[in-house]
Coordinates of C-alpha atoms in Angstrom, one line a residue:
Chain D
M18 CA 25.3 60.3 77.5
G19 CA 25.9 64.0 77.6
A20 CA 23.8 66.9 76.3
L21 CA 23.3 67.9 79.6
H22 CA 19.7 69.6 79.6
D23 CA 18.2 71.6 83.6
G24 CA 17.6 67.9 84.2
H25 CA 21.0 66.5 84.2
L26 CA 21.7 69.5 86.4
S27 CA 18.7 68.7 89.4
L28 CA 20.4 65.2 89.3
I29 CA 23.8 66.8 90.3
R30 CA 22.5 69.4 92.5
H31 CA 21.1 67.0 94.5
A32 CA 24.1 64.8 94.1
L33 CA 26.3 68.5 95.7
Q34 CA 23.4 68.6 98.3
E35 CA 23.3 65.5 99.2
N36 CA 27.5 64.1 99.3
N37 CA 31.2 65.2 99.7
E38 CA 32.3 64.2 96.3
V39 CA 30.3 63.8 92.4
F40 CA 31.4 62.0 90.0
V41 CA 29.4 62.2 86.6
S42 CA 29.5 60.0 83.7
I43 CA 29.2 61.0 80.1
F44 CA 29.0 58.2 77.6
V45 CA 27.2 57.5 74.8
N46 CA 26.5 53.8 75.3
P47 CA 26.0 52.0 72.2
T48 CA 24.7 48.8 73.9
Q49 CA 21.0 50.3 74.6
F50 CA 21.1 51.8 70.5
A51 CA 19.5 49.6 68.3
V52 CA 21.1 48.8 64.6
H53 CA 18.6 51.1 62.9
E54 CA 18.7 53.9 66.3
D55 CA 21.2 56.3 64.9
L56 CA 23.8 56.1 67.8
D57 CA 26.3 58.6 65.4
A58 CA 23.8 61.4 65.7
Y59 CA 23.2 61.1 69.1
P60 CA 24.5 64.7 70.5
R61 CA 27.6 65.1 72.0
T62 CA 28.6 69.1 73.3
W63 CA 31.1 68.1 75.7
E64 CA 33.0 71.6 76.1
E65 CA 29.0 73.1 76.9
D66 CA 28.7 70.1 79.6
M67 CA 31.8 71.2 80.9
R68 CA 31.0 74.9 80.9
K69 CA 27.6 74.2 82.5
L70 CA 28.9 71.2 85.2
Q71 CA 31.6 73.9 85.9
Q72 CA 28.7 77.0 86.5
V73 CA 26.1 74.5 88.5
Q74 CA 29.5 74.0 90.4
E75 CA 29.9 77.5 91.9
E76 CA 26.6 78.4 92.4
H77 CA 26.3 75.0 94.6
A78 CA 29.3 76.4 96.2
A79 CA 28.4 80.0 96.5
S80 CA 24.5 78.5 97.6
T81 CA 23.3 78.4 101.4
G82 CA 22.2 74.6 101.7
P83 CA 23.4 71.4 102.7
N84 CA 27.1 69.9 101.8
K85 CA 28.5 73.2 100.0
D86 CA 31.5 72.8 100.3
S87 CA 31.1 69.0 98.0
V88 CA 32.7 69.1 94.4
I89 CA 32.3 67.7 91.4
R90 CA 35.4 65.7 92.0
G91 CA 35.5 64.3 88.4
V92 CA 33.8 63.3 84.9
F93 CA 34.0 60.4 84.0
A94 CA 33.9 59.5 80.0
P95 CA 35.7 56.5 79.2
T96 CA 35.8 55.3 75.5
V97 CA 34.2 52.4 74.4
K98 CA 37.1 50.2 74.7
V99 CA 37.5 50.6 78.1
M100 CA 33.3 50.2 79.0
Y101 CA 33.5 47.0 76.5
P102 CA 37.6 45.7 77.0
T103 CA 37.0 42.1 74.8
L104 CA 34.6 41.6 72.2
P105 CA 32.6 44.7 70.4
P106 CA 30.0 46.1 72.3
T107 CA 27.0 43.9 70.1
S108 CA 23.2 45.5 69.0
D109 CA 22.4 42.3 68.6
I110 CA 19.8 41.2 71.1
A111 CA 21.5 37.5 70.4
G112 CA 24.8 39.2 70.0
D113 CA 27.9 38.0 72.5
G114 CA 29.5 39.0 74.9
S115 CA 29.5 39.9 78.6
F116 CA 25.3 41.4 79.6
V117 CA 22.8 42.1 82.7
T118 CA 19.2 41.3 81.8
I119 CA 16.6 42.2 84.7
T120 CA 13.5 40.5 82.5
P121 CA 9.9 40.4 82.9
L122 CA 11.1 44.0 84.0
G123 CA 13.5 45.3 81.2
S124 CA 11.0 43.5 78.9
Q125 CA 8.0 45.1 79.4
L126 CA 6.7 48.6 78.1
E127 CA 10.1 50.4 77.1
G128 CA 11.8 47.6 76.4
A129 CA 8.9 45.9 74.5
S130 CA 10.2 47.7 70.9
R131 CA 13.8 48.2 72.3
P132 CA 14.5 44.5 73.1
I133 CA 18.2 45.3 73.7
F134 CA 18.1 48.5 76.1
F135 CA 17.5 48.1 78.9
R136 CA 19.8 44.7 78.8
G137 CA 22.4 48.4 77.9
V138 CA 21.3 50.1 80.3
A139 CA 21.7 47.8 83.1
T140 CA 25.2 45.8 81.5
V141 CA 27.0 49.8 81.7
C142 CA 25.3 51.1 85.4
M143 CA 27.1 47.5 86.4
K144 CA 30.3 48.3 84.9
L145 CA 29.8 52.5 86.0
F146 CA 29.3 51.2 89.6
N147 CA 32.1 49.2 90.1
I148 CA 34.4 51.0 88.6
I149 CA 32.9 54.8 90.5
Q150 CA 31.7 52.6 93.8
P151 CA 29.1 55.2 95.0
N152 CA 27.5 55.3 97.6
R153 CA 24.8 56.3 95.9
V154 CA 23.6 56.7 92.3
Y155 CA 21.5 59.7 90.8
F156 CA 18.6 58.9 87.9
G157 CA 15.7 61.3 86.8
Q158 CA 12.4 60.3 87.3
K159 CA 11.9 61.3 84.0
D160 CA 13.1 57.5 83.2
I161 CA 10.5 55.7 85.3
Q162 CA 11.7 51.9 84.3
Q163 CA 15.5 52.7 83.9
C164 CA 15.3 53.1 87.5
V165 CA 12.9 50.4 88.8
V166 CA 15.3 48.6 86.0
I167 CA 18.1 49.6 87.9
K168 CA 16.6 49.5 91.6
R169 CA 15.9 46.9 91.4
M170 CA 19.2 45.3 89.6
V171 CA 20.8 46.8 93.0
K172 CA 18.3 44.3 95.1
D173 CA 19.3 41.2 93.7
F174 CA 22.8 41.5 93.4
H175 CA 23.2 43.1 96.5
I176 CA 25.0 46.0 94.4
P177 CA 26.1 48.2 98.4
T178 CA 24.9 51.7 96.5
E179 CA 21.5 53.8 97.1
V180 CA 19.4 54.7 94.3
R181 CA 18.1 58.3 94.4
V182 CA 15.4 59.1 91.9
I183 CA 15.0 62.8 91.4
P184 CA 11.9 64.1 90.2
T185 CA 11.0 64.9 86.5
T186 CA 12.5 68.9 85.5
R187 CA 10.1 70.3 83.4
E188 CA 9.8 73.4 80.8
S189 CA 7.3 76.3 82.0
D190 CA 4.4 74.4 80.0
G191 CA 5.6 71.0 81.3
L192 CA 7.3 69.4 79.2
A193 CA 9.8 67.1 80.3
M194 CA 13.3 68.2 80.2
S195 CA 15.1 65.8 77.5
S196 CA 18.4 66.0 74.5
R197 CA 15.5 65.3 72.5
N198 CA 13.6 68.7 72.5
V199 CA 16.0 70.0 70.4
Y200 CA 15.0 67.7 67.9
L201 CA 10.9 68.9 67.3
G202 CA 11.0 72.7 66.4
E203 CA 9.5 75.1 67.2
R204 CA 6.0 73.9 66.0
R205 CA 6.0 70.9 67.4
R206 CA 7.6 71.8 69.7
K207 CA 4.1 73.9 71.2
D208 CA 2.0 70.1 70.4
A209 CA 3.9 68.2 72.6
V210 CA 3.5 70.1 75.5
V211 CA 0.1 67.3 74.8
L212 CA 1.9 64.5 76.6
S213 CA 2.2 66.3 80.1
K214 CA -0.9 67.4 80.0
A215 CA -2.7 63.8 80.1
L216 CA -0.8 62.8 82.2
F217 CA -1.5 65.4 84.6
A218 CA -5.2 65.5 83.7
A219 CA -4.9 61.3 84.7
R220 CA -2.9 61.9 88.2
D221 CA -5.8 64.6 88.9
L222 CA -8.0 62.6 88.3
Y223 CA -6.7 59.6 90.6
N224 CA -6.4 62.7 93.2
S225 CA -10.3 62.4 92.8
G226 CA -9.9 59.2 93.9
E227 CA -10.8 57.7 90.9
L228 CA -8.9 53.9 91.4
L229 CA -10.2 52.1 87.6
G230 CA -7.6 51.8 85.7
K231 CA -10.0 52.4 82.4
H232 CA -11.0 55.2 83.3
I233 CA -7.7 56.6 84.7
R234 CA -6.1 56.4 81.2
Q235 CA -9.2 58.0 79.3
A236 CA -8.4 60.9 81.0
A237 CA -5.3 60.9 79.9
Y238 CA -6.5 59.8 76.2
D239 CA -9.3 62.4 76.5
I240 CA -6.8 65.2 76.5
F241 CA -5.1 64.1 73.2
S242 CA -9.0 63.9 71.7
E243 CA -9.4 67.6 72.9
E244 CA -6.6 69.0 71.0
A245 CA -6.9 67.2 68.2
L246 CA -10.2 68.4 68.6
A247 CA -9.7 71.9 69.4
K248 CA -6.4 71.9 66.7
R249 CA -9.1 71.2 63.9
K250 CA -11.5 73.7 64.6
D251 CA -8.6 76.1 64.4
G252 CA -8.2 74.7 60.8
K253 CA -4.7 73.6 62.2
L254 CA -5.2 70.1 61.6
G255 CA -2.1 69.2 59.9
G256 CA -0.5 72.1 60.4
S257 CA 2.3 70.8 62.7
G258 CA 3.3 67.2 62.7
R259 CA 1.1 64.0 64.3
I260 CA 1.5 63.2 66.8
E261 CA 0.9 58.7 67.7
I262 CA 0.3 57.8 70.5
D263 CA 2.7 54.6 71.6
Y264 CA 1.1 53.6 74.9
I265 CA -0.6 54.7 78.6
A266 CA 0.0 52.4 81.2
L267 CA -0.3 51.8 84.3
S268 CA 2.2 50.1 86.1
D269 CA 3.0 49.1 90.1
P270 CA 5.7 51.3 91.5
D271 CA 7.8 48.5 92.3
D272 CA 8.0 45.8 90.0
M273 CA 6.3 47.8 87.1
R274 CA 3.4 45.0 86.3
M275 CA 0.8 46.2 84.3
I276 CA -2.7 47.4 85.8
K277 CA -5.0 46.0 83.5
D278 CA -8.1 48.7 82.5
F279 CA -10.3 46.2 84.5
Q280 CA -8.0 46.0 87.7
K281 CA -8.0 49.2 90.0
V282 CA -5.2 51.0 91.8
D283 CA -4.3 49.5 94.9
P284 CA -4.7 53.3 97.1
G285 CA -2.4 52.0 99.6
R286 CA 1.0 51.1 96.9
G287 CA -0.4 53.3 93.9
A288 CA 1.2 53.5 90.3
I289 CA 3.5 54.9 88.1
L290 CA 0.6 56.1 84.9
S291 CA 3.6 56.3 81.7
A292 CA 3.8 57.5 78.8
A293 CA 5.6 56.8 74.7
I294 CA 4.6 59.2 72.0
I295 CA 5.5 59.7 68.3
V296 CA 5.7 63.7 67.1
W297 CA 5.6 63.0 63.6
P298 CA 7.3 65.6 60.9
V299 CA 5.0 68.3 60.2
D300 CA 3.2 68.3 57.4
S301 CA 3.9 71.0 55.7
P302 CA 7.7 72.6 55.8
K303 CA 8.0 76.3 56.5
G304 CA 12.1 77.2 57.0
D305 CA 14.8 75.3 57.0
D306 CA 14.7 74.8 60.4
E307 CA 11.4 72.3 59.2
L308 CA 13.0 70.8 56.0
D309 CA 14.5 67.2 57.0
Q310 CA 12.7 66.7 60.0
R311 CA 12.4 63.2 61.5
S312 CA 10.4 61.5 64.1
V313 CA 10.5 61.8 67.5
R314 CA 9.9 59.8 70.3
L315 CA 9.1 61.2 73.4
I316 CA 8.3 59.6 76.7
D317 CA 7.5 61.1 80.3
N318 CA 5.8 60.0 83.3
V319 CA 3.5 60.9 86.3
I320 CA 3.5 58.9 89.9
L321 CA 0.0 58.4 91.1
E322 CA 1.5 58.8 95.1
P323 CA -0.6 55.9 98.0
L324 CA -3.8 58.1 98.4
K325 CA -5.2 59.0 102.1
K326 CA -6.8 56.9 104.1
S327 CA -9.6 59.0 103.4
F328 CA -9.9 57.8 100.0
Q329 CA -9.2 54.3 100.7
Chain V
M18 CA 28.8 24.6 97.4
G19 CA 29.8 22.6 101.0
A20 CA 30.8 19.5 100.5
L21 CA 34.5 20.2 101.1
H22 CA 37.9 18.0 100.1
D23 CA 41.4 18.7 100.2
G24 CA 40.8 20.4 96.6
H25 CA 38.3 23.7 98.5
L26 CA 40.9 23.6 101.3
S27 CA 43.9 23.7 98.6
L28 CA 41.9 27.3 98.7
I29 CA 41.5 28.3 101.2
R30 CA 45.1 28.0 102.5
H31 CA 46.1 29.2 99.5
A32 CA 44.4 32.9 100.7
L33 CA 44.5 32.0 104.7
Q34 CA 48.5 32.9 102.9
E35 CA 47.5 35.0 101.0
N36 CA 45.4 37.4 103.5
N37 CA 44.6 38.4 106.4
E38 CA 40.4 37.6 106.2
V39 CA 39.1 35.0 104.7
F40 CA 35.6 34.1 104.1
V41 CA 34.0 30.6 103.0
S42 CA 30.8 30.5 100.8
I43 CA 28.7 28.0 101.3
F44 CA 25.8 27.8 98.9
V45 CA 24.2 25.3 96.9
N46 CA 23.3 27.8 93.8
P47 CA 20.0 26.3 92.7
T48 CA 20.2 28.3 89.2
Q49 CA 22.8 26.9 88.1
F50 CA 21.3 23.1 88.5
A51 CA 19.4 21.8 84.9
V52 CA 15.8 20.6 86.3
H53 CA 16.9 17.7 85.0
E54 CA 19.7 17.8 87.0
D55 CA 19.0 16.7 91.3
L56 CA 19.8 19.5 93.1
D57 CA 18.3 18.3 96.4
A58 CA 20.6 15.2 96.2
Y59 CA 24.0 17.2 95.9
P60 CA 25.8 16.4 99.3
R61 CA 25.5 18.5 102.2
T62 CA 28.0 17.6 104.7
W63 CA 27.5 21.1 107.0
E64 CA 28.9 20.2 110.3
E65 CA 32.1 18.1 108.8
D66 CA 32.3 21.0 106.6
M67 CA 32.8 23.0 109.6
R68 CA 35.4 20.6 111.6
K69 CA 37.4 20.5 108.1
L70 CA 37.2 24.5 108.7
Q71 CA 38.0 24.7 111.4
Q72 CA 41.4 22.2 111.3
V73 CA 42.3 24.2 107.8
Q74 CA 43.0 27.2 110.9
E75 CA 44.4 25.4 112.9
E76 CA 47.1 24.1 111.0
H77 CA 47.8 27.6 109.5
A78 CA 48.2 29.4 112.5
A79 CA 50.9 26.3 113.6
S80 CA 52.5 26.3 110.2
T81 CA 55.5 28.7 109.1
G82 CA 54.5 29.7 106.3
P83 CA 53.4 33.6 105.6
N84 CA 50.5 34.9 107.5
K85 CA 50.1 33.1 110.4
D86 CA 47.9 35.3 111.9
S87 CA 45.3 35.6 109.1
V88 CA 41.6 33.6 110.2
I89 CA 39.1 32.3 108.5
R90 CA 36.7 35.4 109.7
G91 CA 33.8 33.9 109.1
V92 CA 31.3 30.9 106.5
F93 CA 29.0 32.8 104.4
A94 CA 25.4 30.3 104.0
P95 CA 22.8 32.7 102.9
T96 CA 19.1 31.3 102.3
V97 CA 18.0 30.9 98.8
K98 CA 15.8 34.0 99.4
V99 CA 19.0 35.7 100.3
M100 CA 20.7 35.4 96.7
Y101 CA 17.0 35.5 95.1
P102 CA 15.5 38.0 97.2
T103 CA 12.9 39.0 94.5
L104 CA 11.6 36.4 91.9
P105 CA 12.3 32.4 92.6
P106 CA 15.2 31.3 91.0
T107 CA 14.8 29.1 87.3
S108 CA 16.2 26.7 85.9
D109 CA 15.1 27.9 82.4
I110 CA 16.5 29.2 80.3
A111 CA 14.1 31.7 78.9
G112 CA 13.4 31.5 82.4
D113 CA 12.5 35.5 84.2
G114 CA 15.4 37.1 86.4
S115 CA 18.3 39.2 86.8
F116 CA 21.0 37.1 85.4
V117 CA 25.0 37.9 84.2
T118 CA 25.7 36.6 80.9
I119 CA 29.0 35.5 79.5
T120 CA 29.2 34.6 75.5
P121 CA 29.9 32.9 74.0
L122 CA 32.8 31.3 76.5
G123 CA 29.4 30.0 78.8
S124 CA 27.9 28.8 75.8
Q125 CA 31.5 26.1 75.2
L126 CA 31.9 23.1 76.3
E127 CA 30.8 22.3 79.8
G128 CA 27.9 24.8 78.4
A129 CA 27.5 23.3 75.6
S130 CA 25.6 20.3 77.5
R131 CA 23.9 23.0 80.5
P132 CA 23.1 25.9 78.8
I133 CA 21.8 27.5 82.1
F134 CA 25.1 26.9 84.3
F135 CA 27.8 29.2 83.4
R136 CA 24.6 31.7 83.9
G137 CA 23.9 30.9 87.8
V138 CA 27.7 30.6 87.9
A139 CA 28.5 34.2 86.7
T140 CA 25.6 35.4 88.4
V141 CA 25.7 34.1 92.0
C142 CA 29.6 34.7 91.9
M143 CA 28.6 38.2 90.8
K144 CA 26.6 39.0 94.5
L145 CA 29.3 37.1 96.2
F146 CA 31.5 39.5 95.3
N147 CA 29.4 42.4 95.9
I148 CA 28.3 41.6 99.6
I149 CA 31.7 40.3 100.8
Q150 CA 33.3 42.6 98.4
P151 CA 37.1 40.0 98.9
N152 CA 40.3 42.0 97.5
R153 CA 40.9 38.0 96.1
V154 CA 38.5 35.3 94.8
Y155 CA 40.2 31.5 94.9
F156 CA 38.8 29.3 92.8
G157 CA 40.3 25.6 91.9
Q158 CA 42.0 25.0 88.0
K159 CA 39.1 21.8 87.7
D160 CA 36.7 23.7 87.2
I161 CA 39.0 25.9 84.2
Q162 CA 35.9 27.0 81.9
Q163 CA 34.8 28.9 85.2
C164 CA 37.9 30.2 86.1
V165 CA 37.7 31.4 82.4
V166 CA 34.2 33.0 82.8
I167 CA 34.9 34.5 85.9
K168 CA 38.0 36.1 84.7
R169 CA 36.0 37.5 82.4
M170 CA 33.4 38.9 84.2
V171 CA 35.9 40.5 86.4
K172 CA 37.8 41.9 83.2
D173 CA 34.7 43.2 81.6
F174 CA 32.6 44.5 84.2
H175 CA 35.9 46.2 85.5
I176 CA 34.9 44.0 89.5
P177 CA 37.2 45.0 91.7
T178 CA 38.8 42.2 92.8
E179 CA 42.0 39.4 91.7
V180 CA 40.9 36.5 90.3
R181 CA 43.4 33.4 91.6
V182 CA 43.0 30.1 89.9
I183 CA 44.7 27.4 92.4
P184 CA 46.1 24.7 90.3
T185 CA 44.0 20.7 91.0
T186 CA 44.2 18.9 93.7
R187 CA 44.7 15.2 93.2
E188 CA 45.0 11.9 95.2
S189 CA 47.9 10.3 94.9
D190 CA 47.0 7.9 91.4
G191 CA 46.1 11.2 89.7
L192 CA 42.2 11.6 89.9
A193 CA 41.2 15.4 90.5
M194 CA 39.2 16.0 93.4
S195 CA 35.6 16.2 93.2
S196 CA 32.7 15.9 95.5
R197 CA 31.3 13.5 92.8
N198 CA 34.2 11.1 93.4
V199 CA 32.6 9.7 96.0
Y200 CA 29.5 8.6 94.0
L201 CA 32.2 6.0 92.0
G202 CA 32.9 3.1 94.7
E203 CA 35.9 1.4 94.6
R204 CA 36.1 -1.0 91.2
R205 CA 34.5 2.6 89.1
R206 CA 37.1 4.4 91.3
K207 CA 39.5 2.5 90.0
D208 CA 39.2 2.6 85.8
A209 CA 38.1 6.9 86.4
V210 CA 41.9 7.1 86.9
V211 CA 42.3 6.9 83.8
L212 CA 41.1 11.2 82.5
S213 CA 44.1 12.2 84.4
K214 CA 45.9 9.4 82.8
A215 CA 45.3 10.4 79.6
L216 CA 45.4 14.1 79.8
F217 CA 48.6 13.5 81.4
A218 CA 50.1 12.0 78.4
A219 CA 48.9 14.5 75.8
R220 CA 49.6 16.8 77.9
D221 CA 53.7 15.0 77.5
L222 CA 53.5 15.1 74.2
Y223 CA 52.9 18.8 74.3
N224 CA 56.1 18.9 76.2
S225 CA 58.4 17.2 73.8
G226 CA 56.8 19.7 70.9
E227 CA 54.4 18.5 69.2
L228 CA 52.2 21.2 68.8
L229 CA 49.4 20.0 66.0
G230 CA 45.7 19.4 67.8
K231 CA 45.0 16.7 65.8
H232 CA 48.2 15.1 68.0
I233 CA 47.8 16.1 71.4
R234 CA 44.4 15.1 71.8
Q235 CA 44.7 11.1 70.0
A236 CA 47.6 11.0 72.7
A237 CA 44.5 11.3 75.0
Y238 CA 42.4 9.4 73.0
D239 CA 44.8 6.7 73.0
I240 CA 45.2 6.0 76.3
F241 CA 41.3 5.5 76.6
S242 CA 41.5 2.6 74.1
E243 CA 44.9 1.4 75.7
E244 CA 43.1 0.9 79.0
A245 CA 39.9 -0.4 77.2
L246 CA 42.3 -3.0 75.9
A247 CA 44.5 -4.4 78.9
K248 CA 41.0 -5.1 80.9
R249 CA 40.0 -7.2 77.1
K250 CA 43.0 -8.8 78.0
D251 CA 42.3 -9.2 81.8
G252 CA 39.4 -10.8 80.6
K253 CA 37.9 -7.7 82.6
L254 CA 35.4 -6.4 79.7
G255 CA 32.1 -5.4 81.5
G256 CA 33.7 -5.8 84.8
S257 CA 33.1 -2.2 85.7
G258 CA 31.5 0.6 83.9
R259 CA 31.7 1.9 80.5
I260 CA 33.3 5.2 80.4
E261 CA 31.8 7.4 77.8
I262 CA 34.0 10.0 76.1
D263 CA 32.3 12.9 76.4
Y264 CA 34.9 15.7 75.0
I265 CA 38.3 16.0 74.9
A266 CA 38.7 19.6 74.1
L267 CA 41.7 21.6 72.8
S268 CA 41.8 25.9 73.5
D269 CA 42.9 28.8 73.6
P270 CA 44.0 29.9 77.1
D271 CA 42.1 33.4 77.4
D272 CA 38.5 32.8 75.9
M273 CA 38.6 29.3 75.3
R274 CA 38.2 28.8 71.6
M275 CA 38.5 26.1 70.0
I276 CA 42.0 25.1 68.9
K277 CA 41.0 22.9 66.0
D278 CA 42.4 19.2 64.7
F279 CA 44.2 21.1 62.1
Q280 CA 45.5 23.7 63.7
K281 CA 48.7 24.3 65.8
V282 CA 49.1 25.9 69.8
D283 CA 50.4 29.0 69.8
P284 CA 53.8 27.8 71.7
G285 CA 53.8 31.5 72.6
R286 CA 50.1 31.3 74.4
G287 CA 50.0 27.5 74.9
A288 CA 46.8 26.2 75.6
I289 CA 43.8 23.9 77.9
L290 CA 43.6 20.7 77.1
S291 CA 39.7 19.5 79.5
A292 CA 38.1 16.8 78.6
A293 CA 34.6 15.2 80.6
I294 CA 33.8 12.0 81.0
I295 CA 30.4 9.4 82.1
V296 CA 31.3 6.9 84.4
W297 CA 28.1 4.1 83.7
P298 CA 26.8 2.2 86.2
V299 CA 29.0 -1.2 86.2
D300 CA 27.5 -4.2 84.7
S301 CA 27.2 -6.7 87.3
P302 CA 27.0 -5.1 90.5
K303 CA 28.9 -6.5 93.1
G304 CA 27.6 -6.4 96.9
D305 CA 25.7 -3.5 98.0
D306 CA 27.9 -0.3 97.7
E307 CA 26.8 -1.7 93.8
L308 CA 23.6 -1.0 93.8
D309 CA 21.5 2.0 92.6
Q310 CA 24.7 3.8 91.0
R311 CA 23.9 6.3 89.1
S312 CA 26.0 7.4 86.4
V313 CA 28.8 10.0 87.1
R314 CA 30.1 12.7 85.3
L315 CA 34.0 14.1 85.6
I316 CA 36.2 16.4 84.3
D317 CA 39.7 17.5 84.5
N318 CA 42.6 19.3 82.8
V319 CA 45.7 20.4 82.3
I320 CA 47.3 23.8 81.3
L321 CA 49.5 23.0 78.7
E322 CA 52.7 26.0 79.6
P323 CA 53.3 28.3 76.9
L324 CA 57.3 26.0 75.6
K325 CA 60.5 27.9 76.1
K326 CA 61.5 29.7 73.3
S327 CA 64.0 26.5 72.0
F328 CA 60.6 24.8 70.7
Q329 CA 59.8 27.5 69.4

């Protein structure tokens, strides 16, 4: 969808290393935005995006890595009318059109609060795959449910492509890269690190041998509580925006079926621990950049890899 | 779906003439049968189907037509598990799975009485197209709404294939070929010809310059009334099964939007006149072949081609 950051560029770097020709698609897809979500406000940064792609290509050509002759052959940036040639794209779950639906996968977690989201994602990806006919497609692990939905779509519809999931690119403090991070502003940006910190803590606990769903998720919740407590001691409570936990979920890696609190992670399969938070506007704005703040919803996840035999 | 008749063979003959290699798919697709419809009773005639394909291939090789070296390269007859690899196929409109939906096209006419039908058709065709990756796909005009749905799917999802619609193959008296005709038995078979006769009469009226929806459809209804009347005079009333008209519909050729009674056919676009009837069991069975008859639903259609300028 454009607004390229290092996370996107990482996908493109991987694609260049593994293929001879790379196509980049940039399309802000209307059918995955709900009516109340602000499609028009989504950042569009075409000039800067092209500069970044140029740079990635030059770095790749100058590198000593594999496939250094491979190139970004094209950027596919279609109009809405090209992608939705007959009926206008709808944001209504009951709206008419030609759609791919993947359920129950697409109705859980991110799909629970955004019922049209994965219908829009699956639909637009099916179209992109048919137009470009890629040998491999690259998705970022940060949108883990999207990765699982696309993998399922490729399997169920026998789409002749390979889905590559590239690990999440993070800022130095751990925050997952996202086009939405720019909306945070300085103070909320610092606080948002709690999300990755919580997930890492829970992963550490799992890696030490803890398998019970309740305990693993609690380790993540504890970090949020500690952070809030630390702020209170510093007298900072209310200084930044309130952080609301939307969900912290432990799921099966293949179908994202929930692993409940009283269930254990199968150490032979591992799991996905994913979370979404809402960072509310700061309570007392200071300076212009904190005026007119809006709440920002952030997602992140870690993969709990299958454990070595010694823990099983 | 197998149970090959001359209508299917006509598709294959056209495909052989227009391509070098032809693949025939034979798959009785569970997701397009409703729960109350009898999936298991659908005729399966594998040995006979193969003999017919062999014969078509031999006739083609011996012909003097175009592309006489082309061959039926394969018959693709997958298991249900291959086509639905993750979740079991559902016949429930609210059931889970990976589906393609094309609305409102798939919810009208045939889709009105069979809400899951075109979801099942579009879904299985998307899979077949991805597996075979054909340059051209062949569908029979008899299932006209299916043709329009598939054309729409190909357009909206940018599927790299060409949809070829082959005219309906008919028995010498006009009845459209269908796997279901075998269920009729001798007497009902004779009466069923009223369906094509009615459509032809309406088409004749249109070709003579009549454009009003009401008048065109009435011409078809009149044939049903005349036939019933003729039977009464012959004292044959009740001798065969009652014929119930499900619908006689006049539709736009591209999106099948209904052309209403007070509307006129745009002579520059033409229209589709389609109908469905239900032939009920004979009132007084004679002989074994009329025992345990079930009602048979038949569909047919004619295309009202755009008219020459003189009529516009």
